[in-house]
JSON list of C-alpha atoms and ligand atoms in Angstrom, two decimals:
[
{"chain": "A", "resi": 207, "resn": "MET", "atom": "CA", "xyz": [114.14, 96.09, 86.44]},
{"chain": "A", "resi": 208, "resn": "ARG", "atom": "CA", "xyz": [110.73, 94.83, 87.62]},
{"chain": "A", "resi": 209, "resn": "ILE", "atom": "CA", "xyz": [112.03, 91.27, 87.83]},
{"chain": "A", "resi": 210, "resn": "ILE", "atom": "CA", "xyz": [115.02, 92.37, 89.95]},
{"chain": "A", "resi": 211, "resn": "HIS", "atom": "CA", "xyz": [112.64, 94.23, 92.30]},
{"chain": "A", "resi": 212, "resn": "PHE", "atom": "CA", "xyz": [110.44, 91.16, 92.50]},
{"chain": "A", "resi": 213, "resn": "ILE", "atom": "CA", "xyz": [113.38, 88.83, 93.27]},
{"chain": "A", "resi": 214, "resn": "LEU", "atom": "CA", "xyz": [114.85, 91.19, 95.87]},
{"chain": "A", "resi": 215, "resn": "GLY", "atom": "CA", "xyz": [111.44, 91.75, 97.45]},
{"chain": "A", "resi": 216, "resn": "SER", "atom": "CA", "xyz": [110.77, 88.01, 97.66]},
{"chain": "A", "resi": 217, "resn": "LEU", "atom": "CA", "xyz": [114.21, 87.44, 99.18]},
{"chain": "A", "resi": 218, "resn": "ILE", "atom": "CA", "xyz": [113.67, 90.14, 101.81]},
{"chain": "A", "resi": 219, "resn": "LEU", "atom": "CA", "xyz": [110.25, 88.74, 102.74]},
{"chain": "A", "resi": 220, "resn": "SER", "atom": "CA", "xyz": [111.55, 85.16, 102.88]},
{"chain": "A", "resi": 221, "resn": "ILE", "atom": "CA", "xyz": [114.47, 86.08, 105.17]},
{"chain": "A", "resi": 222, "resn": "ASP", "atom": "CA", "xyz": [112.13, 88.13, 107.32]},
{"chain": "A", "resi": 223, "resn": "TRP", "atom": "CA", "xyz": [109.71, 85.21, 107.60]},
{"chain": "A", "resi": 224, "resn": "LEU", "atom": "CA", "xyz": [112.48, 82.71, 108.39]},
{"chain": "A", "resi": 225, "resn": "THR", "atom": "CA", "xyz": [114.10, 84.87, 111.06]},
{"chain": "A", "resi": 226, "resn": "SER", "atom": "CA", "xyz": [110.99, 86.55, 112.44]},
{"chain": "A", "resi": 227, "resn": "PRO", "atom": "CA", "xyz": [111.62, 87.70, 116.05]},
{"chain": "A", "resi": 228, "resn": "LYS", "atom": "CA", "xyz": [109.55, 86.52, 118.97]},
{"chain": "A", "resi": 229, "resn": "GLY", "atom": "CA", "xyz": [107.39, 89.10, 120.68]},
{"chain": "A", "resi": 230, "resn": "ILE", "atom": "CA", "xyz": [108.17, 90.04, 124.25]},
{"chain": "A", "resi": 231, "resn": "GLN", "atom": "CA", "xyz": [105.73, 88.80, 126.87]},
{"chain": "A", "resi": 232, "resn": "ARG", "atom": "CA", "xyz": [104.20, 91.33, 129.23]},
{"chain": "A", "resi": 233, "resn": "PRO", "atom": "CA", "xyz": [101.82, 90.77, 132.11]},
{"chain": "A", "resi": 234, "resn": "ALA", "atom": "CA", "xyz": [98.25, 90.99, 130.73]},
{"chain": "A", "resi": 235, "resn": "VAL", "atom": "CA", "xyz": [97.50, 94.33, 132.40]},
{"chain": "A", "resi": 236, "resn": "LYS", "atom": "CA", "xyz": [100.63, 95.91, 130.96]},
{"chain": "A", "resi": 237, "resn": "GLN", "atom": "CA", "xyz": [99.96, 94.50, 127.48]},
{"chain": "A", "resi": 238, "resn": "THR", "atom": "CA", "xyz": [96.42, 95.89, 127.59]},
{"chain": "A", "resi": 239, "resn": "ALA", "atom": "CA", "xyz": [97.82, 99.34, 128.37]},
{"chain": "A", "resi": 240, "resn": "VAL", "atom": "CA", "xyz": [100.34, 99.02, 125.53]},
{"chain": "A", "resi": 241, "resn": "ASP", "atom": "CA", "xyz": [97.60, 97.86, 123.14]},
{"chain": "A", "resi": 242, "resn": "GLU", "atom": "CA", "xyz": [95.62, 100.95, 124.10]},
{"chain": "A", "resi": 243, "resn": "GLN", "atom": "CA", "xyz": [98.56, 103.26, 123.39]},
{"chain": "A", "resi": 244, "resn": "CYS", "atom": "CA", "xyz": [99.09, 101.61, 120.02]},
{"chain": "A", "resi": 245, "resn": "HIS", "atom": "CA", "xyz": [95.63, 102.77, 118.90]},
{"chain": "A", "resi": 246, "resn": "ASN", "atom": "CA", "xyz": [97.20, 106.20, 118.43]},
{"chain": "A", "resi": 247, "resn": "LEU", "atom": "CA", "xyz": [99.92, 104.90, 116.12]},
{"chain": "A", "resi": 248, "resn": "THR", "atom": "CA", "xyz": [99.76, 104.05, 112.41]},
{"chain": "A", "resi": 249, "resn": "LEU", "atom": "CA", "xyz": [102.66, 102.81, 110.32]},
{"chain": "A", "resi": 250, "resn": "TYR", "atom": "CA", "xyz": [102.62, 103.70, 106.62]},
{"chain": "A", "resi": 251, "resn": "GLN", "atom": "CA", "xyz": [104.76, 101.11, 104.91]},
{"chain": "A", "resi": 252, "resn": "TYR", "atom": "CA", "xyz": [105.35, 98.93, 101.86]},
{"chain": "A", "resi": 253, "resn": "LYS", "atom": "CA", "xyz": [105.39, 95.17, 102.14]},
{"chain": "A", "resi": 254, "resn": "ALA", "atom": "CA", "xyz": [108.84, 94.50, 100.68]},
{"chain": "A", "resi": 255, "resn": "CYS", "atom": "CA", "xyz": [110.65, 97.75, 101.54]},
{"chain": "A", "resi": 256, "resn": "PRO", "atom": "CA", "xyz": [113.71, 96.75, 103.63]},
{"chain": "A", "resi": 257, "resn": "PHE", "atom": "CA", "xyz": [113.40, 99.82, 105.88]},
{"chain": "A", "resi": 258, "resn": "CYS", "atom": "CA", "xyz": [109.73, 98.97, 106.51]},
{"chain": "A", "resi": 259, "resn": "VAL", "atom": "CA", "xyz": [110.62, 95.35, 107.25]},
{"chain": "A", "resi": 260, "resn": "LYS", "atom": "CA", "xyz": [113.06, 96.57, 109.92]},
{"chain": "A", "resi": 261, "resn": "VAL", "atom": "CA", "xyz": [110.33, 98.65, 111.58]},
{"chain": "A", "resi": 262, "resn": "ARG", "atom": "CA", "xyz": [107.76, 95.83, 111.35]},
{"chain": "A", "resi": 263, "resn": "ARG", "atom": "CA", "xyz": [110.25, 93.49, 113.01]},
{"chain": "A", "resi": 264, "resn": "THR", "atom": "CA", "xyz": [110.57, 95.99, 115.86]},
{"chain": "A", "resi": 265, "resn": "LEU", "atom": "CA", "xyz": [106.78, 96.07, 116.21]},
{"chain": "A", "resi": 266, "resn": "LYS", "atom": "CA", "xyz": [106.76, 92.29, 116.40]},
{"chain": "A", "resi": 267, "resn": "ARG", "atom": "CA", "xyz": [109.71, 92.12, 118.84]},
{"chain": "A", "resi": 268, "resn": "LEU", "atom": "CA", "xyz": [108.06, 94.67, 121.14]},
{"chain": "A", "resi": 269, "resn": "SER", "atom": "CA", "xyz": [104.57, 93.10, 120.75]},
{"chain": "A", "resi": 270, "resn": "LEU", "atom": "CA", "xyz": [103.03, 96.31, 119.45]},
{"chain": "A", "resi": 271, "resn": "PRO", "atom": "CA", "xyz": [99.72, 95.90, 117.58]},
{"chain": "A", "resi": 272, "resn": "VAL", "atom": "CA", "xyz": [100.16, 99.00, 115.41]},
{"chain": "A", "resi": 273, "resn": "GLU", "atom": "CA", "xyz": [97.88, 99.45, 112.39]},
{"chain": "A", "resi": 274, "resn": "LEU", "atom": "CA", "xyz": [99.72, 99.09, 109.08]},
{"chain": "A", "resi": 275, "resn": "ARG", "atom": "CA", "xyz": [98.71, 101.05, 106.01]},
{"chain": "A", "resi": 276, "resn": "ASP", "atom": "CA", "xyz": [100.19, 100.50, 102.56]},
{"chain": "A", "resi": 277, "resn": "PRO", "atom": "CA", "xyz": [100.10, 103.56, 100.28]},
{"chain": "A", "resi": 278, "resn": "LYS", "atom": "CA", "xyz": [100.89, 101.35, 97.27]},
{"chain": "A", "resi": 279, "resn": "ARG", "atom": "CA", "xyz": [97.80, 99.23, 97.81]},
{"chain": "A", "resi": 280, "resn": "SER", "atom": "CA", "xyz": [95.41, 101.81, 99.22]},
{"chain": "A", "resi": 281, "resn": "ILE", "atom": "CA", "xyz": [94.71, 105.11, 97.51]},
{"chain": "A", "resi": 282, "resn": "ASP", "atom": "CA", "xyz": [93.25, 106.43, 100.78]},
{"chain": "A", "resi": 283, "resn": "ALA", "atom": "CA", "xyz": [96.46, 105.59, 102.65]},
{"chain": "A", "resi": 284, "resn": "LYS", "atom": "CA", "xyz": [98.46, 107.34, 99.92]},
{"chain": "A", "resi": 285, "resn": "LYS", "atom": "CA", "xyz": [96.29, 110.47, 100.15]},
{"chain": "A", "resi": 286, "resn": "GLU", "atom": "CA", "xyz": [96.50, 110.53, 103.97]},
{"chain": "A", "resi": 287, "resn": "LEU", "atom": "CA", "xyz": [100.28, 110.22, 103.93]},
{"chain": "A", "resi": 288, "resn": "ILE", "atom": "CA", "xyz": [100.80, 112.97, 101.35]},
{"chain": "A", "resi": 289, "resn": "ALA", "atom": "CA", "xyz": [98.24, 115.28, 102.96]},
{"chain": "A", "resi": 290, "resn": "GLY", "atom": "CA", "xyz": [99.49, 114.71, 106.51]},
{"chain": "A", "resi": 291, "resn": "ALA", "atom": "CA", "xyz": [103.22, 114.19, 106.15]},
{"chain": "A", "resi": 292, "resn": "GLY", "atom": "CA", "xyz": [103.78, 116.21, 103.00]},
{"chain": "A", "resi": 293, "resn": "LYS", "atom": "CA", "xyz": [105.47, 113.48, 100.97]},
{"chain": "A", "resi": 294, "resn": "LEU", "atom": "CA", "xyz": [105.13, 109.91, 99.78]},
{"chain": "A", "resi": 295, "resn": "LYS", "atom": "CA", "xyz": [107.92, 108.19, 101.67]},
{"chain": "A", "resi": 296, "resn": "VAL", "atom": "CA", "xyz": [107.88, 105.09, 103.86]},
{"chain": "A", "resi": 297, "resn": "PRO", "atom": "CA", "xyz": [108.26, 104.00, 106.56]},
{"chain": "A", "resi": 298, "resn": "CYS", "atom": "CA", "xyz": [106.37, 106.81, 108.24]},
{"chain": "A", "resi": 299, "resn": "LEU", "atom": "CA", "xyz": [104.89, 106.56, 111.73]},
{"chain": "A", "resi": 300, "resn": "LYS", "atom": "CA", "xyz": [101.84, 108.67, 112.46]},
{"chain": "A", "resi": 301, "resn": "ILE", "atom": "CA", "xyz": [101.68, 109.53, 116.16]},
{"chain": "A", "resi": 302, "resn": "ASP", "atom": "CA", "xyz": [98.32, 110.93, 117.19]},
{"chain": "A", "resi": 303, "resn": "GLY", "atom": "CA", "xyz": [98.83, 112.72, 120.48]},
{"chain": "A", "resi": 304, "resn": "GLY", "atom": "CA", "xyz": [95.15, 113.74, 120.72]},
{"chain": "A", "resi": 305, "resn": "ASP", "atom": "CA", "xyz": [93.65, 117.23, 120.56]},
{"chain": "A", "resi": 306, "resn": "GLY", "atom": "CA", "xyz": [94.82, 117.58, 116.95]},
{"chain": "A", "resi": 307, "resn": "ASP", "atom": "CA", "xyz": [98.47, 117.06, 117.87]},
{"chain": "A", "resi": 308, "resn": "VAL", "atom": "CA", "xyz": [99.68, 114.73, 115.11]},
{"chain": "A", "resi": 309, "resn": "GLN", "atom": "CA", "xyz": [103.32, 113.94, 114.41]},
{"chain": "A", "resi": 310, "resn": "TRP", "atom": "CA", "xyz": [104.58, 112.23, 111.24]},
{"chain": "A", "resi": 311, "resn": "MET", "atom": "CA", "xyz": [107.91, 110.54, 111.84]},
{"chain": "A", "resi": 312, "resn": "PHE", "atom": "CA", "xyz": [110.11, 109.44, 108.93]},
{"chain": "A", "resi": 313, "resn": "ASP", "atom": "CA", "xyz": [113.25, 107.33, 108.85]},
{"chain": "A", "resi": 314, "resn": "SER", "atom": "CA", "xyz": [113.38, 103.74, 110.06]},
{"chain": "A", "resi": 315, "resn": "LYS", "atom": "CA", "xyz": [116.16, 104.44, 112.58]},
{"chain": "A", "resi": 316, "resn": "GLU", "atom": "CA", "xyz": [114.27, 107.31, 114.15]},
{"chain": "A", "resi": 317, "resn": "ILE", "atom": "CA", "xyz": [111.03, 105.31, 114.29]},
{"chain": "A", "resi": 318, "resn": "ILE", "atom": "CA", "xyz": [112.74, 102.28, 115.85]},
{"chain": "A", "resi": 319, "resn": "GLY", "atom": "CA", "xyz": [114.50, 104.53, 118.40]},
{"chain": "A", "resi": 320, "resn": "TYR", "atom": "CA", "xyz": [111.17, 106.12, 119.30]},
{"chain": "A", "resi": 321, "resn": "LEU", "atom": "CA", "xyz": [109.40, 102.74, 119.71]},
{"chain": "A", "resi": 322, "resn": "GLU", "atom": "CA", "xyz": [112.21, 101.33, 121.82]},
{"chain": "A", "resi": 323, "resn": "LEU", "atom": "CA", "xyz": [112.35, 104.36, 124.07]},
{"chain": "A", "resi": 324, "resn": "ARG", "atom": "CA", "xyz": [108.58, 104.32, 124.56]},
{"chain": "A", "resi": 325, "resn": "PHE", "atom": "CA", "xyz": [107.84, 100.59, 124.79]},
{"chain": "A", "resi": 326, "resn": "ALA", "atom": "CA", "xyz": [110.98, 98.47, 125.39]},
{"chain": "B", "resi": 580, "resn": "GSH", "atom": "N1", "xyz": [116.55, 106.35, 105.19]},
{"chain": "B", "resi": 580, "resn": "GSH", "atom": "C1", "xyz": [115.16, 106.01, 105.02]},
{"chain": "B", "resi": 580, "resn": "GSH", "atom": "C2", "xyz": [114.97, 105.40, 103.66]},
{"chain": "B", "resi": 580, "resn": "GSH", "atom": "C3", "xyz": [113.50, 105.20, 103.30]},
{"chain": "B", "resi": 580, "resn": "GSH", "atom": "C4", "xyz": [113.28, 104.95, 101.82]},
{"chain": "B", "resi": 580, "resn": "GSH", "atom": "O1", "xyz": [114.19, 105.09, 101.00]},
{"chain": "B", "resi": 580, "resn": "GSH", "atom": "N2", "xyz": [112.06, 104.52, 101.47]},
{"chain": "B", "resi": 580, "resn": "GSH", "atom": "C5", "xyz": [111.69, 104.30, 100.11]},
{"chain": "B", "resi": 580, "resn": "GSH", "atom": "C6", "xyz": [110.97, 102.96, 99.96]},
{"chain": "B", "resi": 580, "resn": "GSH", "atom": "S1", "xyz": [112.05, 101.59, 100.26]},
{"chain": "B", "resi": 580, "resn": "GSH", "atom": "C7", "xyz": [110.73, 105.39, 99.69]},
{"chain": "B", "resi": 580, "resn": "GSH", "atom": "O2", "xyz": [109.76, 105.66, 100.34]},
{"chain": "B", "resi": 580, "resn": "GSH", "atom": "N3", "xyz": [111.03, 106.03, 98.57]},
{"chain": "B", "resi": 580, "resn": "GSH", "atom": "C8", "xyz": [110.18, 107.04, 98.01]},
{"chain": "B", "resi": 580, "resn": "GSH", "atom": "C9", "xyz": [110.85, 108.36, 97.98]},
{"chain": "B", "resi": 580, "resn": "GSH", "atom": "O3", "xyz": [111.99, 108.47, 98.46]},
{"chain": "B", "resi": 580, "resn": "GSH", "atom": "O4", "xyz": [110.22, 109.29, 97.49]},
{"chain": "B", "resi": 580, "resn": "GSH", "atom": "C10", "xyz": [114.75, 105.07, 106.15]},
{"chain": "B", "resi": 580, "resn": "GSH", "atom": "O5", "xyz": [115.64, 104.45, 106.78]},
{"chain": "B", "resi": 580, "resn": "GSH", "atom": "O6", "xyz": [113.56, 104.97, 106.46]}
]
C-alpha cells in the first residue's frame, strides 16, 4: 500500500511540475496590495495530495504568495488545524479577517472558487 501511495504521489508531483502554470502578471502596486492581503491567508496542505496540488496550482496561477503549512511534517501545523478547524483534513484555507474573525475553509473546489472570486 505504501509503495502504491509513493508511486501515485511521485506521479502527481511530476505531472504538476511538468505542467506548472505561469503566474499572472500584475502592475507592481497591485501585486504589492495582493501580497499584503495574502499575509492573512494560510493553506494547510500535504505535498502529494491531489486536491492540495489543485489549490497550489491556483495560488501559482494567480500569483498569490500564501504561506503553506504541512500538518504531516509539522506537529504545530497539525495542532493548529485540529484546534482551529476541528478536524485533520486538507486542503484547508485559514482566512484571518482580523479582530479574531478567523474562517477555516475546506474543500478544494470551495477554496479555488474563493481565491478566484477574490483575486482573479
Ligand atoms: N473533497 C475534498 C477532499 C479532500 C481530501 O480527501 N483530503 C484528504 C487528503 S488527500 C484528507 O485530508 N483526508 C483526511 C480525512 O479525510 O480525514 C477536497 O476536494 O478538498
